[in-house]
Amino acid sequence: MFEGCRQRQITSTSLHREDCHHIPAHCLIRVSCQSPAAMPSMFDVFRLVTLIGLGQIVHAQSRTDFIKALLEDYDNRVTPTFDEGTPTEVDVSLFINNIDSISEQTMEFSLNAFVVQEWKDKRLEFLGLIDAEYLELDTKLMDGVWVPDLYFSNEKRASFHSVTVPNKMLHLYSDGHVVYKLRVSLTASCPMQLQKYPMDSQMCSLLVQSFAFSKRSLMFKWKDEDPVKRRLKLQLPQFSLSDIETRNCTEEDENGNFTCIAVDFHLQRNIGFYMIQIYIPSMLIVLLSWVSFWLNVDAVPARISLGILTVLTMTTQKSMAISSLPRVSYVKAIDVWMAACLCFVFASLLEFALVNVMDRRQVKRRQAPKDISLDIVEKSPLRQGNSEPVSKWVQDPSGAARAKNVDNVSRVFFPGAFIVFCAVYWMAYSL
């Protein structure tokens, strides 16, 4: 069937308008018909088509032969606009499948997403030469097509999915439009400011750059419509994804020579877990420490045990609350809360020490006027053997009343001070 095509390799410089009508329709020819006045470009000379001549389209023998011919002289080492001297523009979009975890201790986040890249490659135009809108290339054929050298500059770990086959696709459209899509899982760094933890909001960014091509050869830009999409039922355990923003970060690059785009994930922390595990238990411990104000001053073992127990419990609670946090040098909201609760509990223990001292306070015995007859009797030999030395100190009769008054004041002062602290705390960190 190809006998008439064996010696029909025609260059675009020698092919004229009238020659396009005499070439067999089934021949695979590297040619574009040009008018004598128009000088052919490199893309016209090496374009693998059946025949593209002034609006005439000739169909190839089969799709397999067509793909082989299309990629036969294709150079995947250079960008599509290499000979034009202009940068190749690549539209990038993301589809977020999952945001798996966000770690404050290591300041990183993990996500699984589809990365879609779209660009125009005139060397791959086929303009209706086959009965399909686009060609779907297998992963083995993708290596023969130029693709952008996209990478994530702030990633720590990343991997492609290959179960059961490599999760990537490439579509070639008739006008040279190329769509390249792949699935990736990565862990990226996310510097966090934890001053308001756990009532904070964070912004985690994902930076997309070109590794080898400078701005003169390759430019990334976000797709005009919906550059970043997410799964409808996307849920995070500790955060709510409040907003997603895209921006161009080319000028923010250290050297500014490479294209850069970024997507910012705005995350609002859900406080429900911390209310149940930290705030409510610590409140109950503080309330428990106030029970000693209603106990009798003489109940020393009960009040001592209650005070020490609440202090130790509060210390343990504080250690557990900050165990999953990085060792930062600034004060966090959770530090303020736990320190204040510990101070209230410890103050309750000190209050008992104060009332106990007041209750046991002794004063010097007052000297009464001496009676001579009594003095003679006390000094008689009959009384000296059975008498005991009289102490000069006696218990303060008003000490118990004062201690009781301190307990009464504490019953009002401690709850009132704690309520004021809670109001100021929540207004300062939640607003």
CSV table of C-alpha atoms in Angstrom, one decimal:
chain,number,residue,atom,x,y,z
A,1,MET,CA,0.0,0.0,0.0
A,2,PHE,CA,3.0,2.3,0.6
A,3,GLU,CA,4.7,1.7,-2.8
A,4,GLY,CA,3.9,5.1,-4.1
A,5,CYS,CA,5.3,6.7,-1.0
A,6,ARG,CA,8.8,5.3,-0.7
A,7,GLN,CA,10.6,8.1,-2.4
A,8,ARG,CA,8.2,10.9,-1.6
A,9,GLN,CA,10.1,12.7,1.2
A,10,ILE,CA,9.5,16.3,0.2
A,11,THR,CA,10.9,19.3,1.8
A,12,SER,CA,8.8,22.3,2.5
A,13,THR,CA,11.1,24.6,0.5
A,14,SER,CA,10.5,22.7,-2.7
A,15,LEU,CA,6.8,22.1,-2.3
A,16,HIS,CA,4.4,24.5,-3.9
A,17,ARG,CA,0.7,25.0,-3.7
A,18,GLU,CA,-0.1,22.9,-6.8
A,19,ASP,CA,2.1,20.0,-5.5
A,20,CYS,CA,-0.3,19.3,-2.6
A,21,HIS,CA,-2.9,17.9,-4.9
A,22,HIS,CA,-0.8,15.1,-6.3
A,23,ILE,CA,0.4,13.3,-3.2
A,24,PRO,CA,-1.3,10.0,-2.3
A,25,ALA,CA,-3.7,10.3,0.6
A,26,HIS,CA,-2.3,7.4,2.5
A,27,CYS,CA,1.3,8.6,2.5
A,28,LEU,CA,3.0,9.6,5.8
A,29,ILE,CA,5.0,12.6,4.8
A,30,ARG,CA,7.0,15.1,6.9
A,31,VAL,CA,5.8,18.2,5.1
A,32,SER,CA,3.7,21.3,5.2
A,33,CYS,CA,2.6,22.9,2.0
A,34,GLN,CA,3.6,26.5,1.9
A,35,SER,CA,3.3,29.2,-0.7
A,36,PRO,CA,6.6,30.1,-2.4
A,37,ALA,CA,6.6,33.5,-0.8
A,38,ALA,CA,6.4,32.2,2.8
A,39,MET,CA,9.5,30.8,4.5
A,40,PRO,CA,8.8,27.6,6.5
A,41,SER,CA,9.6,27.4,10.2
A,42,MET,CA,11.3,24.5,11.9
A,43,PHE,CA,8.0,23.3,13.3
A,44,ASP,CA,6.6,23.1,9.7
A,45,VAL,CA,9.5,21.1,8.4
A,46,PHE,CA,9.5,18.5,11.2
A,47,ARG,CA,5.7,18.3,11.8
A,48,LEU,CA,4.6,14.7,11.3
A,49,VAL,CA,1.4,14.8,9.5
A,50,THR,CA,-0.3,13.1,6.6
A,51,LEU,CA,-0.8,16.3,4.8
A,52,ILE,CA,-1.6,19.8,6.0
A,53,GLY,CA,-1.8,22.1,3.0
A,54,LEU,CA,-3.7,25.3,2.8
A,55,GLY,CA,-6.7,23.8,4.6
A,56,GLN,CA,-6.5,20.3,3.0
A,57,ILE,CA,-6.4,17.4,5.5
A,58,VAL,CA,-5.4,13.9,4.6
A,59,HIS,CA,-5.9,11.0,7.1
A,60,ALA,CA,-3.3,8.6,8.2
A,61,GLN,CA,-3.4,4.9,7.7
A,62,SER,CA,-3.9,3.9,11.4
A,63,ARG,CA,-3.5,5.4,14.9
A,64,THR,CA,-0.6,3.3,15.7
A,65,ASP,CA,1.4,4.3,12.6
A,66,PHE,CA,0.3,7.9,13.3
A,67,ILE,CA,1.6,8.0,16.8
A,68,LYS,CA,4.9,6.5,15.8
A,69,ALA,CA,5.3,9.0,13.0
A,70,LEU,CA,4.2,11.9,15.3
A,71,LEU,CA,6.9,11.1,17.8
A,72,GLU,CA,9.6,9.8,15.4
A,73,ASP,CA,11.5,13.1,15.0
A,74,TYR,CA,10.2,14.8,18.1
A,75,ASP,CA,12.8,16.2,20.4
A,76,ASN,CA,11.7,16.0,24.0
A,77,ARG,CA,14.9,17.7,25.3
A,78,VAL,CA,13.8,21.2,24.5
A,79,THR,CA,10.8,23.3,25.3
A,80,PRO,CA,8.0,23.8,22.7
A,81,THR,CA,9.0,27.4,22.2
A,82,PHE,CA,12.8,26.8,22.2
A,83,ASP,CA,13.4,28.1,18.7
A,84,GLU,CA,11.0,31.0,19.1
A,85,GLY,CA,13.1,32.3,22.1
A,86,THR,CA,10.0,32.9,24.2
A,87,PRO,CA,9.0,31.1,27.5
A,88,THR,CA,6.6,28.3,27.4
A,89,GLU,CA,3.5,29.1,29.5
A,90,VAL,CA,2.2,26.2,31.5
A,91,ASP,CA,-1.2,26.4,33.3
A,92,VAL,CA,-1.2,24.5,36.6
A,93,SER,CA,-4.2,23.4,38.6
A,94,LEU,CA,-4.6,21.1,41.7
A,95,PHE,CA,-7.4,18.8,42.9
A,96,ILE,CA,-7.0,18.1,46.6
A,97,ASN,CA,-8.0,14.6,47.5
A,98,ASN,CA,-7.0,14.6,51.1
A,99,ILE,CA,-5.1,16.7,53.6
A,100,ASP,CA,-4.0,13.8,55.8
A,101,SER,CA,-2.3,15.4,58.8
A,102,ILE,CA,-1.1,18.7,60.1
A,103,SER,CA,1.6,18.4,62.8
A,104,GLU,CA,2.5,21.3,65.1
A,105,GLN,CA,5.5,19.5,66.6
A,106,THR,CA,7.3,19.0,63.2
A,107,MET,CA,5.5,22.0,61.5
A,108,GLU,CA,4.5,20.1,58.4
A,109,PHE,CA,1.4,19.0,56.6
A,110,SER,CA,0.6,16.1,54.3
A,111,LEU,CA,-1.7,16.0,51.3
A,112,ASN,CA,-2.7,13.8,48.4
A,113,ALA,CA,-3.6,15.7,45.2
A,114,PHE,CA,-3.8,15.5,41.4
A,115,VAL,CA,-1.4,17.9,39.7
A,116,VAL,CA,-2.7,19.0,36.2
A,117,GLN,CA,-0.4,20.9,33.8
A,118,GLU,CA,-1.5,22.3,30.4
A,119,TRP,CA,0.5,23.8,27.7
A,120,LYS,CA,0.7,24.3,23.9
A,121,ASP,CA,3.2,22.3,21.8
A,122,LYS,CA,2.9,23.1,18.1
A,123,ARG,CA,5.2,20.2,17.2
A,124,LEU,CA,2.3,17.9,18.2
A,125,GLU,CA,-0.5,19.4,16.2
A,126,PHE,CA,-2.4,17.0,14.0
A,127,LEU,CA,-5.6,19.0,13.2
A,128,GLY,CA,-8.1,16.3,12.7
A,129,LEU,CA,-5.9,13.7,11.0
A,130,ILE,CA,-7.5,11.0,13.1
A,131,ASP,CA,-11.2,10.5,14.1
A,132,ALA,CA,-10.6,11.5,17.7
A,133,GLU,CA,-10.5,14.8,19.5
A,134,TYR,CA,-7.4,13.9,21.4
A,135,LEU,CA,-4.8,11.1,21.8
A,136,GLU,CA,-4.4,9.2,25.1
A,137,LEU,CA,-0.8,8.2,25.5
A,138,ASP,CA,0.3,5.3,27.7
A,139,THR,CA,2.8,5.8,30.4
A,140,LYS,CA,5.5,4.1,28.2
A,141,LEU,CA,4.9,6.7,25.5
A,142,MET,CA,4.9,9.7,27.8
A,143,ASP,CA,8.7,9.6,28.1
A,144,GLY,CA,8.9,10.6,24.5
A,145,VAL,CA,7.0,13.9,25.1
A,146,TRP,CA,8.5,17.0,26.7
A,147,VAL,CA,6.9,17.8,30.1
A,148,PRO,CA,7.7,20.6,32.5
A,149,ASP,CA,10.2,20.0,35.3
A,150,LEU,CA,7.7,21.0,38.1
A,151,TYR,CA,8.7,20.4,41.7
A,152,PHE,CA,7.5,21.5,45.1
A,153,SER,CA,10.3,23.6,46.7
A,154,ASN,CA,9.0,23.3,50.3
A,155,GLU,CA,8.3,19.6,50.3
A,156,LYS,CA,10.1,17.3,52.7
A,157,ARG,CA,8.9,13.9,51.3
A,158,ALA,CA,7.0,13.1,48.2
A,159,SER,CA,6.0,10.0,46.2
A,160,PHE,CA,4.1,9.1,43.1
A,161,HIS,CA,1.5,6.4,43.1
A,162,SER,CA,2.1,3.3,41.0
A,163,VAL,CA,-0.7,0.9,42.1
A,164,THR,CA,-1.7,-0.8,40.0
A,165,VAL,CA,-0.1,1.2,37.3
A,166,PRO,CA,1.7,4.6,37.4
A,167,ASN,CA,-1.1,7.2,38.2
A,168,LYS,CA,-0.4,9.6,35.4
A,169,MET,CA,-2.0,10.5,32.1
A,170,LEU,CA,-1.2,12.6,29.0
A,171,HIS,CA,-3.6,13.8,26.4
A,172,LEU,CA,-2.6,15.3,23.1
A,173,TYR,CA,-5.2,17.5,21.4
A,174,SER,CA,-5.3,18.2,17.7
A,175,ASP,CA,-4.4,21.8,18.1
A,176,GLY,CA,-1.2,20.9,20.0
A,177,HIS,CA,-2.8,21.4,23.4
A,178,VAL,CA,-1.2,19.0,26.0
A,179,VAL,CA,-2.8,18.0,29.3
A,180,TYR,CA,-0.5,16.2,31.7
A,181,LYS,CA,-2.0,14.9,35.0
A,182,LEU,CA,-0.4,12.9,37.8
A,183,ARG,CA,-1.2,11.9,41.3
A,184,VAL,CA,1.2,12.7,44.1
A,185,SER,CA,1.4,12.4,47.9
A,186,LEU,CA,3.7,14.8,49.7
A,187,THR,CA,4.7,16.2,53.0
A,188,ALA,CA,5.6,19.9,53.0
A,189,SER,CA,6.9,22.3,55.6
A,190,CYS,CA,4.5,24.7,57.2
A,191,PRO,CA,6.0,27.3,59.6
A,192,MET,CA,3.5,28.0,62.3
A,193,GLN,CA,2.9,30.8,64.7
A,194,LEU,CA,1.5,29.2,67.9
A,195,GLN,CA,1.1,32.3,70.1
A,196,LYS,CA,-2.7,31.7,70.2
A,197,TYR,CA,-2.6,27.9,70.3
A,198,PRO,CA,-5.1,26.2,70.5
A,199,MET,CA,-7.3,29.0,69.3
A,200,ASP,CA,-5.1,29.8,66.4
A,201,SER,CA,-5.4,29.8,62.6
A,202,GLN,CA,-2.6,28.8,60.4
A,203,MET,CA,-1.6,29.3,56.7
A,204,CYS,CA,0.2,26.4,55.0
A,205,SER,CA,1.6,27.1,51.6
A,206,LEU,CA,2.6,24.8,48.8
A,207,LEU,CA,5.3,26.3,46.5
A,208,VAL,CA,5.5,25.2,42.8
A,209,GLN,CA,8.7,26.0,40.9
A,210,SER,CA,10.7,24.9,37.9
A,211,PHE,CA,13.9,23.2,38.8
A,212,ALA,CA,16.1,23.6,35.6
A,213,PHE,CA,14.3,26.1,33.3
A,214,SER,CA,14.6,29.8,34.1
A,215,LYS,CA,11.9,32.4,33.4
A,216,ARG,CA,13.3,32.9,29.9
A,217,SER,CA,12.3,29.3,29.0
A,218,LEU,CA,9.4,28.3,31.2
A,219,MET,CA,6.6,30.2,33.1
A,220,PHE,CA,4.1,28.6,35.4
A,221,LYS,CA,0.8,30.3,36.1
A,222,TRP,CA,-2.4,29.2,37.7
A,223,LYS,CA,-5.3,28.2,35.6
A,224,ASP,CA,-7.8,31.0,35.1
A,225,GLU,CA,-10.9,29.1,36.3
A,226,ASP,CA,-10.8,27.1,39.5
A,227,PRO,CA,-7.1,26.6,39.8
A,228,VAL,CA,-7.4,24.7,43.0
A,229,LYS,CA,-10.4,22.4,43.7
A,230,ARG,CA,-11.0,20.0,46.6
A,231,ARG,CA,-13.1,17.0,47.3
A,232,LEU,CA,-16.6,17.9,48.5
A,233,LYS,CA,-16.4,15.8,51.7
A,234,LEU,CA,-12.9,16.8,52.6
A,235,GLN,CA,-12.5,16.7,56.4
A,236,LEU,CA,-9.6,17.4,58.7
A,237,PRO,CA,-9.5,16.0,62.3
A,238,GLN,CA,-8.3,19.2,64.0
A,239,PHE,CA,-8.8,22.0,61.5
A,240,SER,CA,-11.4,23.5,59.2
A,241,LEU,CA,-10.2,24.6,55.7
A,242,SER,CA,-11.6,28.1,55.6
A,243,ASP,CA,-10.1,29.4,52.4
A,244,ILE,CA,-7.7,28.6,49.5
A,245,GLU,CA,-5.8,31.3,47.8
A,246,THR,CA,-3.4,31.3,44.9
A,247,ARG,CA,-0.6,33.7,44.2
A,248,ASN,CA,2.5,34.3,42.1
A,249,CYS,CA,5.7,34.1,44.1
A,250,THR,CA,8.3,34.5,41.4
A,251,GLU,CA,9.6,37.8,42.8
A,252,GLU,CA,9.8,36.2,46.3
A,253,ASP,CA,12.3,33.7,45.1
A,254,GLU,CA,15.8,34.1,46.5
A,255,ASN,CA,17.4,34.7,43.0
A,256,GLY,CA,14.2,35.5,41.1
A,257,ASN,CA,15.4,33.6,38.0
A,258,PHE,CA,12.9,30.8,38.2
A,259,THR,CA,9.2,30.8,37.9
A,260,CYS,CA,7.2,30.2,41.1
A,261,ILE,CA,3.6,30.0,42.0
A,262,ALA,CA,2.0,29.2,45.4
A,263,VAL,CA,-1.2,28.0,46.9
A,264,ASP,CA,-2.1,29.1,50.5
A,265,PHE,CA,-4.4,26.9,52.6
A,266,HIS,CA,-6.0,28.9,55.4
A,267,LEU,CA,-6.8,26.6,58.4
A,268,GLN,CA,-8.9,27.3,61.4
A,269,ARG,CA,-8.2,25.0,64.4
A,270,ASN,CA,-11.2,23.3,65.9
A,271,ILE,CA,-11.2,23.9,69.7
A,272,GLY,CA,-13.7,21.1,70.6
A,273,PHE,CA,-11.0,18.5,71.3
A,274,TYR,CA,-9.1,20.9,73.6
A,275,MET,CA,-12.2,21.9,75.5
A,276,ILE,CA,-12.9,18.3,76.3
A,277,GLN,CA,-9.4,17.2,77.1
A,278,ILE,CA,-7.8,20.3,78.6
A,279,TYR,CA,-10.0,23.3,79.4
A,280,ILE,CA,-12.9,21.6,81.1
A,281,PRO,CA,-10.8,19.2,83.2
A,282,SER,CA,-8.5,22.0,84.4
A,283,MET,CA,-11.5,24.1,85.4
A,284,LEU,CA,-12.9,21.2,87.4
A,285,ILE,CA,-9.5,20.8,89.2
A,286,VAL,CA,-9.5,24.5,90.1
A,287,LEU,CA,-13.1,24.2,91.4
A,288,LEU,CA,-12.1,21.1,93.4
A,289,SER,CA,-9.3,23.1,95.1
A,290,TRP,CA,-12.0,25.5,96.5
A,291,VAL,CA,-13.7,22.8,98.4
A,292,SER,CA,-11.2,23.3,101.2
A,293,PHE,CA,-12.7,26.7,101.9
A,294,TRP,CA,-15.8,25.0,103.2
A,295,LEU,CA,-14.0,22.5,105.4
A,296,ASN,CA,-13.3,23.2,109.0
A,297,VAL,CA,-10.1,24.8,109.9
A,298,ASP,CA,-9.3,21.9,112.2
A,299,ALA,CA,-9.6,19.4,109.4
A,300,VAL,CA,-5.9,19.6,108.7
A,301,PRO,CA,-5.4,16.2,107.0
A,302,ALA,CA,-8.3,16.7,104.6
A,303,ARG,CA,-7.4,20.1,103.5
A,304,ILE,CA,-3.7,19.3,103.1
A,305,SER,CA,-4.5,16.2,101.1
A,306,LEU,CA,-6.9,18.1,98.9
A,307,GLY,CA,-4.5,20.9,98.2
A,308,ILE,CA,-1.5,18.7,97.4
A,309,LEU,CA,-3.7,16.4,95.2
A,310,THR,CA,-5.0,19.3,93.1
A,311,VAL,CA,-1.5,20.8,92.6
A,312,LEU,CA,0.0,17.5,91.5
A,313,THR,CA,-3.0,16.8,89.2
A,314,MET,CA,-2.7,20.3,87.6
A,315,THR,CA,1.0,19.8,87.1
A,316,THR,CA,0.4,16.5,85.3
A,317,GLN,CA,-2.3,18.1,83.2
A,318,LYS,CA,0.0,20.9,82.1
A,319,SER,CA,2.7,18.4,81.1
A,320,MET,CA,0.3,16.4,79.0
A,321,ALA,CA,-1.1,19.6,77.3
A,322,ILE,CA,2.3,20.8,76.0
A,323,SER,CA,3.9,17.3,75.3
A,324,SER,CA,2.8,17.4,71.6
A,325,LEU,CA,4.0,21.0,71.0
A,326,PRO,CA,7.4,22.1,69.7
A,327,ARG,CA,9.8,23.7,72.2
A,328,VAL,CA,9.3,27.3,71.0
A,329,SER,CA,10.7,30.2,73.0
A,330,TYR,CA,7.5,32.3,73.1
A,331,VAL,CA,4.4,32.0,75.4
A,332,LYS,CA,1.4,30.3,74.0
A,333,ALA,CA,-2.2,30.7,75.0
A,334,ILE,CA,-2.3,27.2,76.4
A,335,ASP,CA,0.7,28.1,78.6
A,336,VAL,CA,-1.1,31.1,80.0
A,337,TRP,CA,-4.2,29.0,80.8
A,338,MET,CA,-2.3,26.2,82.5
A,339,ALA,CA,-0.1,28.5,84.5
A,340,ALA,CA,-3.1,30.5,85.7
A,341,CYS,CA,-4.9,27.4,86.8
A,342,LEU,CA,-1.8,26.1,88.6
A,343,CYS,CA,-1.5,29.5,90.3
A,344,PHE,CA,-5.2,29.3,91.5
A,345,VAL,CA,-4.7,25.8,92.8
A,346,PHE,CA,-1.5,26.6,94.5
A,347,ALA,CA,-3.0,29.8,96.0
A,348,SER,CA,-5.8,27.7,97.5
A,349,LEU,CA,-3.1,25.5,99.2
A,350,LEU,CA,-1.4,28.6,100.6
A,351,GLU,CA,-4.7,30.0,101.8
A,352,PHE,CA,-5.1,26.9,104.1
A,353,ALA,CA,-1.5,27.5,105.4
A,354,LEU,CA,-2.5,31.0,106.3
A,355,VAL,CA,-5.8,30.1,108.1
A,356,ASN,CA,-4.0,27.3,109.9
A,357,VAL,CA,-1.4,29.7,111.2
A,358,MET,CA,-4.0,32.2,112.3
A,359,ASP,CA,-6.1,29.5,114.0
A,360,ARG,CA,-3.0,28.2,116.0
A,361,ARG,CA,-1.6,31.7,116.8
A,362,GLN,CA,-0.6,32.1,120.4
A,363,VAL,CA,-0.3,35.3,122.4
A,364,LYS,CA,1.5,36.1,125.6
A,365,ARG,CA,-0.4,35.6,128.8
A,366,ARG,CA,-1.5,38.7,130.5
A,367,GLN,CA,-0.1,39.3,134.1
A,368,ALA,CA,-2.9,39.6,136.7
A,369,PRO,CA,-2.3,41.4,140.1
A,370,LYS,CA,-0.7,39.1,142.6
A,371,ASP,CA,-2.6,38.0,145.8
A,372,ILE,CA,-0.2,37.6,148.8
A,373,SER,CA,-2.1,34.9,150.4
A,374,LEU,CA,-2.2,32.9,147.1
A,375,ASP,CA,1.5,33.5,146.6
A,376,ILE,CA,2.2,32.1,150.1
A,377,VAL,CA,0.1,29.0,149.4
A,378,GLU,CA,1.7,28.4,146.0
A,379,LYS,CA,5.2,28.6,147.6
A,380,SER,CA,4.3,26.2,150.4
A,381,PRO,CA,6.1,22.9,150.4
A,382,LEU,CA,2.7,21.1,150.2
A,383,ARG,CA,1.9,22.6,146.7
A,384,GLN,CA,5.3,22.6,145.2
A,385,GLY,CA,5.4,18.8,144.6
A,386,ASN,CA,2.1,18.7,142.7
A,387,SER,CA,2.2,22.0,140.7
A,388,GLU,CA,3.0,22.3,137.0
A,389,PRO,CA,4.8,25.2,135.4
A,390,VAL,CA,2.4,27.7,134.0
A,391,SER,CA,3.1,28.7,130.3
A,392,LYS,CA,3.4,32.4,129.5
A,393,TRP,CA,1.7,31.8,126.1
A,394,VAL,CA,-1.9,31.0,125.4
A,395,GLN,CA,-3.9,30.5,122.2
A,396,ASP,CA,-5.3,33.7,120.6
A,397,PRO,CA,-9.0,33.7,121.4
A,398,SER,CA,-9.7,35.7,118.2
A,399,GLY,CA,-7.5,33.5,115.9
A,400,ALA,CA,-10.3,31.1,115.0
A,401,ALA,CA,-12.6,33.9,114.1
A,402,ARG,CA,-10.1,35.5,111.9
A,403,ALA,CA,-9.3,32.2,110.2
A,404,LYS,CA,-13.0,31.7,109.6
A,405,ASN,CA,-13.3,35.2,108.1
A,406,VAL,CA,-10.4,34.5,105.7
A,407,ASP,CA,-12.2,31.3,104.5
A,408,ASN,CA,-15.4,33.3,104.0
A,409,VAL,CA,-13.6,35.9,101.9
A,410,SER,CA,-11.8,33.2,99.9
A,411,ARG,CA,-15.2,31.6,99.0
A,412,VAL,CA,-16.0,34.8,97.1
A,413,PHE,CA,-12.6,36.1,96.0
A,414,PHE,CA,-11.3,33.0,94.3
A,415,PRO,CA,-14.3,32.3,92.1
A,416,GLY,CA,-14.7,36.0,91.2
A,417,ALA,CA,-11.0,36.3,90.3
A,418,PHE,CA,-11.2,33.1,88.2
A,419,ILE,CA,-14.3,34.3,86.3
A,420,VAL,CA,-12.5,37.6,85.5
A,421,PHE,CA,-9.5,35.8,84.3
A,422,CYS,CA,-11.6,33.5,82.1
A,423,ALA,CA,-13.3,36.5,80.5
A,424,VAL,CA,-10.1,38.3,79.8
A,425,TYR,CA,-8.4,35.2,78.5
A,426,TRP,CA,-11.2,34.3,76.0
A,427,MET,CA,-11.5,37.8,74.8
A,428,ALA,CA,-7.8,38.2,74.3
A,429,TYR,CA,-7.2,35.0,72.4
A,430,SER,CA,-10.4,34.1,70.7
A,431,LEU,CA,-11.1,37.5,69.1
